[in-house]
Short mmCIF file of C-alpha atoms in Angstrom, two decimals:
data_model
loop_
_atom_site.label_atom_id
_atom_site.label_comp_id
_atom_site.label_asym_id
_atom_site.label_seq_id
_atom_site.Cartn_x
_atom_site.Cartn_y
_atom_site.Cartn_z
CA UNK A 1 7.17 -31.27 -12.51
CA UNK A 2 8.26 -28.83 -15.03
CA UNK A 3 5.57 -29.87 -17.86
CA UNK A 4 2.93 -29.34 -14.72
CA UNK A 5 4.65 -25.98 -14.03
CA UNK A 6 4.67 -24.87 -17.86
CA UNK A 7 1.27 -26.06 -18.35
CA UNK A 8 -0.01 -24.09 -15.24
CA UNK A 9 1.84 -21.03 -16.31
CA UNK A 10 -0.32 -21.71 -19.48
CA UNK A 11 -3.89 -22.14 -17.72
CA UNK A 12 -3.36 -18.79 -15.75
CA UNK A 13 -2.55 -16.83 -18.84
CA UNK A 14 0.89 -16.06 -17.88
CA UNK A 15 2.83 -17.14 -21.10
CA UNK A 16 2.78 -14.41 -23.70
CA UNK A 17 5.95 -14.77 -25.88
CA UNK A 18 8.61 -17.47 -25.61
CA UNK A 19 12.17 -17.98 -27.73
CA UNK A 20 12.34 -21.65 -28.38
CA UNK A 21 9.95 -23.43 -26.20
CA UNK A 22 10.82 -26.85 -26.74
CA UNK A 23 14.53 -25.91 -25.89
CA UNK A 24 13.48 -24.20 -22.84
CA UNK A 25 11.08 -27.04 -21.75
CA UNK A 26 13.69 -29.59 -22.39
CA UNK A 27 16.21 -27.35 -20.02
CA UNK A 28 13.70 -27.35 -17.48
CA UNK A 29 12.79 -30.72 -17.46
CA UNK A 30 16.65 -32.15 -17.14
CA UNK A 31 17.78 -29.49 -14.16
CA UNK A 32 16.87 -26.98 -11.37
CA UNK A 33 17.56 -23.68 -13.45
CA UNK A 34 18.19 -20.30 -12.62
CA UNK A 35 15.98 -17.58 -13.88
CA UNK A 36 15.90 -13.80 -13.31
CA UNK A 37 13.48 -10.72 -13.46
CA UNK A 38 15.05 -7.46 -13.43
CA UNK A 39 13.44 -4.35 -11.67
CA UNK A 40 14.64 -1.19 -12.20
CA UNK A 41 14.42 1.57 -9.11
CA UNK A 42 12.31 4.39 -10.69
CA UNK A 43 10.64 4.78 -7.37
CA UNK A 44 10.99 3.33 -3.61
CA UNK A 45 8.15 0.61 -4.19
CA UNK A 46 6.70 -1.53 -6.28
CA UNK A 47 3.12 -0.99 -7.69
CA UNK A 48 0.62 -3.88 -8.64
CA UNK A 49 1.34 -3.86 -11.77
CA UNK A 50 5.26 -4.63 -11.61
CA UNK A 51 4.62 -7.71 -9.76
CA UNK A 52 3.48 -10.35 -12.07
CA UNK A 53 6.90 -11.28 -13.44
CA UNK A 54 8.07 -11.44 -9.96
CA UNK A 55 5.26 -13.81 -8.84
CA UNK A 56 5.35 -15.89 -12.16
CA UNK A 57 9.51 -16.41 -10.75
CA UNK A 58 8.17 -17.21 -7.43
CA UNK A 59 6.38 -20.06 -9.14
CA UNK A 60 9.54 -21.15 -10.78
CA UNK A 61 11.15 -21.42 -7.07
CA UNK A 62 8.20 -23.18 -6.01
CA UNK A 63 8.92 -25.70 -8.46
CA UNK A 64 12.37 -26.24 -7.38
CA UNK A 65 14.22 -23.58 -9.55
CA UNK A 66 16.55 -20.54 -8.42
CA UNK A 67 15.05 -16.86 -8.58
CA UNK A 68 17.39 -14.11 -9.46
CA UNK A 69 16.38 -10.83 -8.53
CA UNK A 70 18.23 -7.98 -10.36
CA UNK A 71 17.74 -4.43 -8.96
CA UNK A 72 18.52 -2.16 -11.93
CA UNK A 73 21.26 0.11 -9.88
CA UNK A 74 22.87 1.13 -13.05
CA UNK A 75 19.98 0.75 -15.52
CA UNK A 76 17.95 3.14 -13.07
CA UNK A 77 20.14 5.50 -13.81
CA UNK A 78 19.71 5.53 -17.61
CA UNK A 79 15.93 5.04 -17.72
CA UNK A 80 14.32 2.24 -19.72
CA UNK A 81 12.08 3.43 -22.95
CA UNK A 82 9.48 0.59 -22.89
CA UNK A 83 6.15 1.59 -22.72
CA UNK A 84 7.55 5.53 -22.64
CA UNK A 85 6.23 8.43 -25.23
CA UNK A 86 8.88 10.88 -23.85
CA UNK A 87 12.29 10.67 -21.83
CA UNK A 88 12.22 9.54 -18.21
CA UNK A 89 13.60 12.26 -16.00
CA UNK A 90 16.82 11.41 -14.72
CA UNK A 91 17.17 10.80 -10.80
CA UNK A 92 19.80 11.51 -8.47
CA UNK A 93 22.35 8.78 -7.28
CA UNK A 94 21.02 9.31 -3.63
CA UNK A 95 17.25 8.59 -4.89
CA UNK A 96 18.37 5.81 -6.78
CA UNK A 97 20.23 4.52 -3.50
CA UNK A 98 16.71 4.94 -1.40
CA UNK A 99 14.83 3.03 -4.26
CA UNK A 100 17.11 0.00 -4.31
CA UNK A 101 16.73 -0.23 -0.43
CA UNK A 102 12.56 -0.24 -0.64
CA UNK A 103 12.55 -2.72 -3.43
CA UNK A 104 15.07 -5.10 -1.66
CA UNK A 105 12.62 -5.10 1.26
CA UNK A 106 9.51 -5.73 -1.07
CA UNK A 107 11.68 -8.43 -2.67
CA UNK A 108 12.22 -10.48 0.49
CA UNK A 109 8.41 -10.71 1.14
CA UNK A 110 7.99 -12.45 -1.82
CA UNK A 111 10.75 -14.82 -2.38
CA UNK A 112 12.45 -17.19 0.08
CA UNK A 113 16.38 -16.46 0.66
CA UNK A 114 16.92 -18.95 3.11
CA UNK A 115 20.59 -19.67 2.11
CA UNK A 116 20.10 -23.27 3.58
CA UNK A 117 17.82 -24.54 0.65
CA UNK A 118 19.21 -25.48 -2.66
CA UNK A 119 17.06 -22.93 -4.63
CA UNK A 120 17.31 -20.07 -2.39
CA UNK A 121 16.69 -16.75 -4.19
CA UNK A 122 19.41 -14.29 -5.10
CA UNK A 123 19.50 -10.59 -4.96
CA UNK A 124 22.21 -8.82 -7.41
CA UNK A 125 22.29 -4.95 -8.07
CA UNK A 126 23.86 -4.14 -12.09
CA UNK A 127 25.49 -1.16 -10.75
CA UNK A 128 28.08 -3.64 -9.46
CA UNK A 129 29.50 -4.83 -12.94
CA UNK A 130 27.95 -1.83 -15.13
CA UNK A 131 29.09 0.83 -12.51
CA UNK A 132 32.89 -0.08 -12.92
CA UNK A 133 32.57 -0.20 -17.02
CA UNK A 134 34.22 2.36 -18.81
CA UNK A 135 32.86 4.29 -22.07
CA UNK A 136 35.56 2.53 -24.16
CA UNK A 137 34.84 -1.43 -22.56
CA UNK A 138 31.03 -0.67 -23.47
CA UNK A 139 31.82 0.58 -26.95
CA UNK A 140 34.48 -2.09 -27.56
CA UNK A 141 33.15 -4.89 -26.14
CA UNK A 142 29.46 -4.55 -26.37
CA UNK A 143 28.25 -1.97 -28.85
CA UNK A 144 30.21 -3.81 -31.53
CA UNK A 145 28.01 -6.54 -31.12
CA UNK A 146 24.55 -4.89 -31.41
CA UNK A 147 23.91 -3.56 -34.89
CA UNK A 148 22.12 -0.32 -35.14
CA UNK A 149 19.57 -1.32 -37.65
CA UNK A 150 18.76 -4.35 -35.30
CA UNK A 151 18.05 -2.03 -32.54
CA UNK A 152 15.87 0.26 -34.76
CA UNK A 153 13.53 -2.73 -35.35
CA UNK A 154 12.70 -2.79 -31.91
CA UNK A 155 9.24 -1.68 -31.20
CA UNK A 156 10.26 0.58 -28.19
CA UNK A 157 12.66 2.41 -30.07
CA UNK A 158 11.14 2.44 -33.28
CA UNK A 159 8.10 3.88 -31.46
CA UNK A 160 9.92 6.82 -30.18
CA UNK A 161 11.80 7.88 -33.82
CA UNK A 162 9.20 10.55 -34.59
CA UNK A 163 8.98 12.04 -31.05
CA UNK A 164 12.75 11.54 -30.11
CA UNK A 165 14.69 9.19 -28.27
CA UNK A 166 18.13 10.31 -26.63
CA UNK A 167 21.06 8.04 -26.99
CA UNK A 168 21.04 7.47 -23.20
CA UNK A 169 18.06 5.73 -23.83
CA UNK A 170 18.60 3.96 -27.40
CA UNK A 171 21.66 2.23 -25.62
CA UNK A 172 19.56 1.03 -22.36
CA UNK A 173 18.61 -2.37 -24.45
CA UNK A 174 22.30 -2.92 -25.10
CA UNK A 175 22.71 -2.13 -21.15
CA UNK A 176 20.27 -4.62 -20.37
CA UNK A 177 21.92 -7.30 -22.87
CA UNK A 178 24.99 -7.09 -20.77
CA UNK A 179 22.61 -8.23 -17.60
CA UNK A 180 21.91 -11.48 -19.08
CA UNK A 181 25.33 -11.93 -20.16
CA UNK A 182 26.85 -11.19 -17.11
CA UNK A 183 24.16 -13.16 -14.86
CA UNK A 184 24.74 -16.08 -17.21
CA UNK A 185 28.09 -16.16 -16.91
CA UNK A 186 28.48 -15.68 -13.25
CA UNK A 187 24.91 -17.02 -11.64
CA UNK A 188 24.34 -19.74 -14.25
CA UNK A 189 21.12 -17.73 -15.48
CA UNK A 190 19.30 -19.54 -18.57
CA UNK A 191 16.00 -17.71 -18.74
CA UNK A 192 14.92 -13.89 -18.36
CA UNK A 193 11.20 -13.73 -17.29
CA UNK A 194 9.70 -10.18 -18.03
CA UNK A 195 6.57 -8.14 -19.38
CA UNK A 196 5.42 -7.78 -22.81
CA UNK A 197 7.28 -4.59 -23.01
CA UNK A 198 10.67 -6.21 -22.32
CA UNK A 199 10.45 -8.65 -25.22
CA UNK A 200 13.05 -6.47 -27.15
CA UNK A 201 15.52 -6.24 -24.22
CA UNK A 202 15.70 -9.78 -23.80
CA UNK A 203 16.15 -10.78 -26.92
CA UNK A 204 19.05 -8.10 -27.07
CA UNK A 205 20.47 -10.03 -24.08
CA UNK A 206 20.10 -13.51 -26.35
CA UNK A 207 22.03 -11.79 -29.15
CA UNK A 208 24.83 -10.56 -26.69
CA UNK A 209 25.19 -14.04 -25.28
CA UNK A 210 25.14 -15.99 -28.66
CA UNK A 211 28.18 -13.59 -29.79
CA UNK A 212 30.08 -13.94 -26.83
CA UNK A 213 30.03 -17.66 -26.66
CA UNK A 214 30.18 -20.95 -28.61
CA UNK A 215 27.39 -22.61 -30.10
CA UNK A 216 26.80 -24.51 -26.83
CA UNK A 217 25.65 -21.47 -24.90
CA UNK A 218 21.73 -21.80 -24.42
CA UNK A 219 19.51 -19.10 -23.07
CA UNK A 220 15.88 -18.35 -23.26
CA UNK A 221 13.23 -15.69 -22.52
CA UNK A 222 9.75 -15.45 -21.47
CA UNK A 223 7.34 -12.87 -21.24
CA UNK A 224 4.13 -11.85 -19.60
CA UNK A 225 0.72 -10.62 -21.08
CA UNK A 226 -0.04 -6.83 -19.63
CA UNK A 227 -2.92 -7.13 -17.37
CA UNK A 228 -6.11 -5.55 -18.40
CA UNK A 229 -9.36 -5.00 -17.08
CA UNK A 230 -12.41 -6.65 -18.82
CA UNK A 231 -14.08 -2.90 -19.48
CA UNK A 232 -10.95 -1.60 -21.03
CA UNK A 233 -9.47 0.06 -18.40
CA UNK A 234 -6.25 0.30 -16.88
CA UNK A 235 -5.23 -2.13 -14.40
CA UNK A 236 -3.96 -1.43 -11.16
CA UNK A 237 -5.13 2.15 -10.81
CA UNK A 238 -7.78 3.76 -8.82
CA UNK A 239 -8.81 7.39 -8.12
CA UNK A 240 -6.16 7.96 -5.71
CA UNK A 241 -3.60 6.51 -8.51
CA UNK A 242 -1.73 3.49 -8.56
CA UNK A 243 -1.70 0.81 -5.84
CA UNK A 244 1.46 0.38 -4.10
CA UNK A 245 2.89 -2.21 -2.23
CA UNK A 246 4.67 -0.10 0.24
CA UNK A 247 1.78 0.12 3.42
CA UNK A 248 2.83 4.37 3.72
CA UNK A 249 1.64 4.75 0.42
CA UNK A 250 -1.14 2.63 -0.13
CA UNK A 251 -2.45 1.18 3.46
CA UNK A 252 -3.35 -2.45 3.73
CA UNK A 253 -7.10 -1.35 4.33
CA UNK A 254 -6.80 0.41 0.57
CA UNK A 255 -4.91 -2.59 -0.85
CA UNK A 256 -7.33 -4.96 0.32
CA UNK A 257 -10.37 -2.69 -0.75
CA UNK A 258 -8.81 -2.56 -4.22
CA UNK A 259 -9.33 -6.26 -4.65
CA UNK A 260 -12.38 -7.14 -3.06
CA UNK A 261 -13.84 -4.40 -5.34
CA UNK A 262 -13.14 -6.96 -8.44
CA UNK A 263 -15.51 -7.03 -10.93
CA UNK A 264 -17.11 -10.39 -11.34
CA UNK A 265 -15.58 -10.36 -15.15
CA UNK A 266 -12.10 -9.86 -13.98
CA UNK A 267 -11.78 -11.79 -10.63
CA UNK A 268 -11.31 -15.09 -11.87
CA UNK A 269 -8.48 -13.92 -13.94
CA UNK A 270 -7.04 -12.11 -11.18
CA UNK A 271 -7.11 -15.47 -9.18
CA UNK A 272 -5.04 -16.97 -11.99
CA UNK A 273 -2.33 -14.47 -12.21
CA UNK A 274 -1.88 -13.11 -8.90
CA UNK A 275 -2.47 -15.96 -6.02
CA UNK A 276 -1.18 -19.01 -5.79
CA UNK A 277 -4.67 -20.88 -4.80
CA UNK A 278 -4.81 -24.29 -7.08
CA UNK A 279 -6.31 -25.18 -9.93
CA UNK A 280 -9.36 -26.39 -7.86
CA UNK A 281 -9.92 -23.89 -5.75
CA UNK A 282 -10.41 -21.20 -8.37
CA UNK A 283 -12.18 -23.31 -10.55
CA UNK A 284 -14.85 -23.65 -7.52
CA UNK A 285 -14.40 -20.10 -7.01
CA UNK A 286 -15.54 -19.12 -10.51
CA UNK A 287 -18.38 -21.70 -10.14
CA UNK A 288 -19.76 -19.21 -7.13
CA UNK A 289 -18.91 -16.43 -9.58
CA UNK A 290 -21.76 -17.68 -12.22
CA UNK A 291 -23.87 -19.08 -9.47
CA UNK A 292 -23.81 -16.81 -6.34
CA UNK A 293 -22.13 -13.90 -7.09
CA UNK A 294 -24.21 -11.67 -4.72
CA UNK A 295 -21.60 -13.73 -2.26
CA UNK A 296 -18.65 -12.41 -3.53
CA UNK A 297 -16.72 -15.26 -2.56
CA UNK A 298 -14.11 -15.17 -5.18
CA UNK A 299 -13.37 -11.05 -4.30
CA UNK A 300 -13.09 -12.13 -0.67
CA UNK A 301 -10.33 -14.87 -1.43
CA UNK A 302 -8.62 -12.51 -3.71
CA UNK A 303 -8.32 -9.80 -1.29
CA UNK A 304 -7.65 -11.96 1.45
CA UNK A 305 -4.55 -14.24 -0.69
CA UNK A 306 -2.97 -10.98 -1.94
CA UNK A 307 -3.10 -8.81 1.23
CA UNK A 308 -1.38 -11.53 3.27
CA UNK A 309 1.16 -11.99 0.76
CA UNK A 310 1.93 -8.45 0.51
CA UNK A 311 1.30 -7.15 4.25
CA UNK A 312 1.12 -10.57 6.26
CA UNK A 313 -1.43 -12.00 8.33
CA UNK A 314 -0.82 -8.66 10.62
CA UNK A 315 -2.20 -6.23 7.75
CA UNK A 316 -4.84 -8.78 6.40
CA UNK A 317 -6.14 -8.73 9.84
CA UNK A 318 -6.15 -4.61 10.07
CA UNK A 319 -7.82 -4.59 6.63
CA UNK A 320 -10.47 -7.08 7.79
CA UNK A 321 -11.09 -5.29 10.93
CA UNK A 322 -11.91 -1.55 9.49
CA UNK A 323 -13.79 -3.57 6.74
CA UNK A 324 -15.92 -5.05 9.26
CA UNK A 325 -16.15 -2.04 11.20
CA UNK A 326 -17.43 0.41 8.41
CA UNK A 327 -19.95 -2.31 7.57
CA UNK A 328 -21.28 -2.50 10.90
CA UNK A 329 -20.78 1.25 11.66
CA UNK A 330 -19.18 -0.11 14.91
CA UNK A 331 -16.32 2.24 14.78
CA UNK A 332 -15.33 1.18 18.64
CA UNK A 333 -13.08 -1.70 17.55
CA UNK A 334 -10.79 0.45 15.72
CA UNK A 335 -7.49 2.44 16.73
CA UNK A 336 -7.51 5.98 16.07
CA UNK A 337 -4.77 5.28 13.49
CA UNK A 338 -6.82 2.71 11.79
CA UNK A 339 -9.64 5.25 11.81
CA UNK A 340 -7.25 7.87 9.89
CA UNK A 341 -6.70 5.23 7.25
CA UNK A 342 -10.59 4.24 7.43
CA UNK A 343 -11.63 7.88 6.84
CA UNK A 344 -9.01 9.26 4.63
CA UNK A 345 -11.23 9.17 1.60
CA UNK A 346 -14.11 10.81 2.99
CA UNK A 347 -15.71 14.15 2.73
CA UNK A 348 -13.61 16.66 5.33
CA UNK A 349 -14.35 20.28 6.56
CA UNK A 350 -12.41 22.16 9.08
CA UNK A 351 -14.06 23.97 11.58
CA UNK A 352 -12.71 25.76 15.04
CA UNK A 353 -11.59 24.35 17.38
CA UNK A 354 -14.48 24.59 20.38
CA UNK A 355 -17.17 22.77 21.99
CA UNK A 356 -20.27 22.75 19.65
CA UNK A 357 -23.79 21.56 19.69
CA UNK A 358 -24.60 19.02 17.55
CA UNK A 359 -26.90 20.73 15.42
CA UNK A 360 -24.58 23.67 15.11
CA UNK A 361 -21.95 21.37 13.88
CA UNK A 362 -23.69 19.52 11.66
CA UNK A 363 -24.69 22.82 9.84
CA UNK A 364 -21.65 24.21 9.98
CA UNK A 365 -19.97 21.17 8.60
CA UNK A 366 -22.70 20.97 5.67
CA UNK A 367 -23.24 17.39 6.74
CA UNK A 368 -27.15 18.54 7.09
CA UNK A 369 -28.66 21.37 5.09
CA UNK A 370 -30.18 23.30 7.43
CA UNK A 371 -30.86 23.51 11.33
CA UNK A 372 -34.53 21.89 10.97
CA UNK A 373 -32.77 19.01 9.00
CA UNK A 374 -30.19 18.91 11.44
CA UNK A 375 -32.26 18.34 14.37
CA UNK A 376 -35.03 15.57 12.27
CA UNK A 377 -31.51 13.57 11.81
CA UNK A 378 -30.67 13.61 15.40
CA UNK A 379 -34.09 12.78 16.68
CA UNK A 380 -34.52 10.17 14.11
CA UNK A 381 -31.40 8.57 14.94
CA UNK A 382 -29.48 9.18 11.62
CA UNK A 383 -26.40 10.74 13.11
CA UNK A 384 -23.39 8.99 15.06
CA UNK A 385 -20.61 10.43 16.68
CA UNK A 386 -17.25 8.04 16.35
CA UNK A 387 -19.47 5.36 15.98
CA UNK A 388 -22.13 6.03 18.91
CA UNK A 389 -25.36 7.13 18.02
CA UNK A 390 -26.42 10.45 18.92
CA UNK A 391 -29.80 11.61 19.47
CA UNK A 392 -29.82 14.01 22.18
CA UNK A 393 -30.61 17.66 20.42
CA UNK A 394 -28.22 19.27 23.57
CA UNK A 395 -25.47 16.75 22.96
CA UNK A 396 -21.92 19.18 22.92
CA UNK A 397 -19.33 17.78 20.51
CA UNK A 398 -16.16 18.37 22.61
CA UNK A 399 -12.78 17.24 23.80
CA UNK A 400 -14.04 13.95 24.56
CA UNK A 401 -15.21 13.34 21.00
CA UNK A 402 -11.89 14.88 19.36
CA UNK A 403 -9.76 11.89 18.45
CA UNK A 404 -6.28 13.35 19.05
CA UNK A 405 -7.54 16.52 19.64
CA UNK A 406 -7.64 17.00 16.23
CA UNK A 407 -10.74 15.06 14.04
CA UNK A 408 -14.17 13.76 14.65
CA UNK A 409 -16.15 10.73 12.51
CA UNK A 410 -19.61 11.86 11.82
CA UNK A 411 -22.16 9.29 9.89
CA UNK A 412 -25.17 10.43 8.71
CA UNK A 413 -27.24 7.72 7.76
CA UNK A 414 -26.27 4.34 7.08
CA UNK A 415 -23.09 4.85 5.06
CA UNK A 416 -22.38 8.70 4.50
CA UNK A 417 -19.15 9.07 6.72
CA UNK A 418 -18.07 12.96 7.29
CA UNK A 419 -14.47 14.00 8.68
CA UNK A 420 -14.82 17.03 10.79
CA UNK A 421 -11.30 18.55 11.37
CA UNK A 422 -10.70 20.93 13.96
CA UNK A 423 -8.14 23.74 13.73
#
């Protein structure tokens, strides 16, 4: 089973670096192993760039191994220099606590925490052991274990020497080494999984374990390659910023749209990395991309799988309902809240809250360029108000058309939507 798991990870492009690959494979074949991924609470939600190591850990759980999720209540106070060109802004304890609670909810969606199962996921917070440690304990028990030259050779530290790095961030890698050592001793964790930028921190953990145990101690590390787009641009960003897992930051509809808009050159790679579809299912979708790309079957499967995973069946249903309504132009199936979500990114204009003739409103809101153009748009059937076609030049937009007495959605042509806000 483990051989199949590792082969599957290799096929999906999820194995980048490994320490003692043969020893790790032997361990995984011989016993059910506890593995961990750490996430620092830098925000109260993760975005999609964070979840590849977590989804990889979930694959291990599905194969019978035991995931340990570490939320960095302590390391979040320090700040990881990995992937940074400058010092992080330190957060307050209150903000970190709030962030920790947000991350816990998202872990619970991704993993099975059912205590009745042999491989139930565990959630731990490194503040529980780091927070109790005195400066003297840190320096005597762990600072002595890691040579400064060893730390200077780490890419994440070496890259910051010219621009400057504080002792706080310099010491981060030792604290993460303490984490791996603690989990090794107290939760029988044998493998740490992380992104490629965590290689230096993972190997520091292995160094701490090696120096605090006898030769029988065996621990391993795996890193996952950075996800990139085929055109070289950064994965996980949109014009509106990061794609978050929190529905309040990125709605299920926006989340769905991110995935369904994946380029043909990227979609098969994303299916392999992010979804739990089988190899046979993904290879069939790959054929579809090559032979019938206009059907976009792979993109639809990707959007459905990811939205269902993060937002559940209800979130997926809402996203599909909004998508279908926008495609057809029939908005009657949408709730007011769904309309707010669907049209949050369209051009908007504010006008005075008063009853307005449709022609006058089209001109005032700059939807039509002139009254002559507005009259043509109306009589030609090019104008819809909240999804209802309007062809009467005398039509008045009034309270019946103001959703929540605050806004109206006007469509000109097939796809040009505008939100008119009334103040």
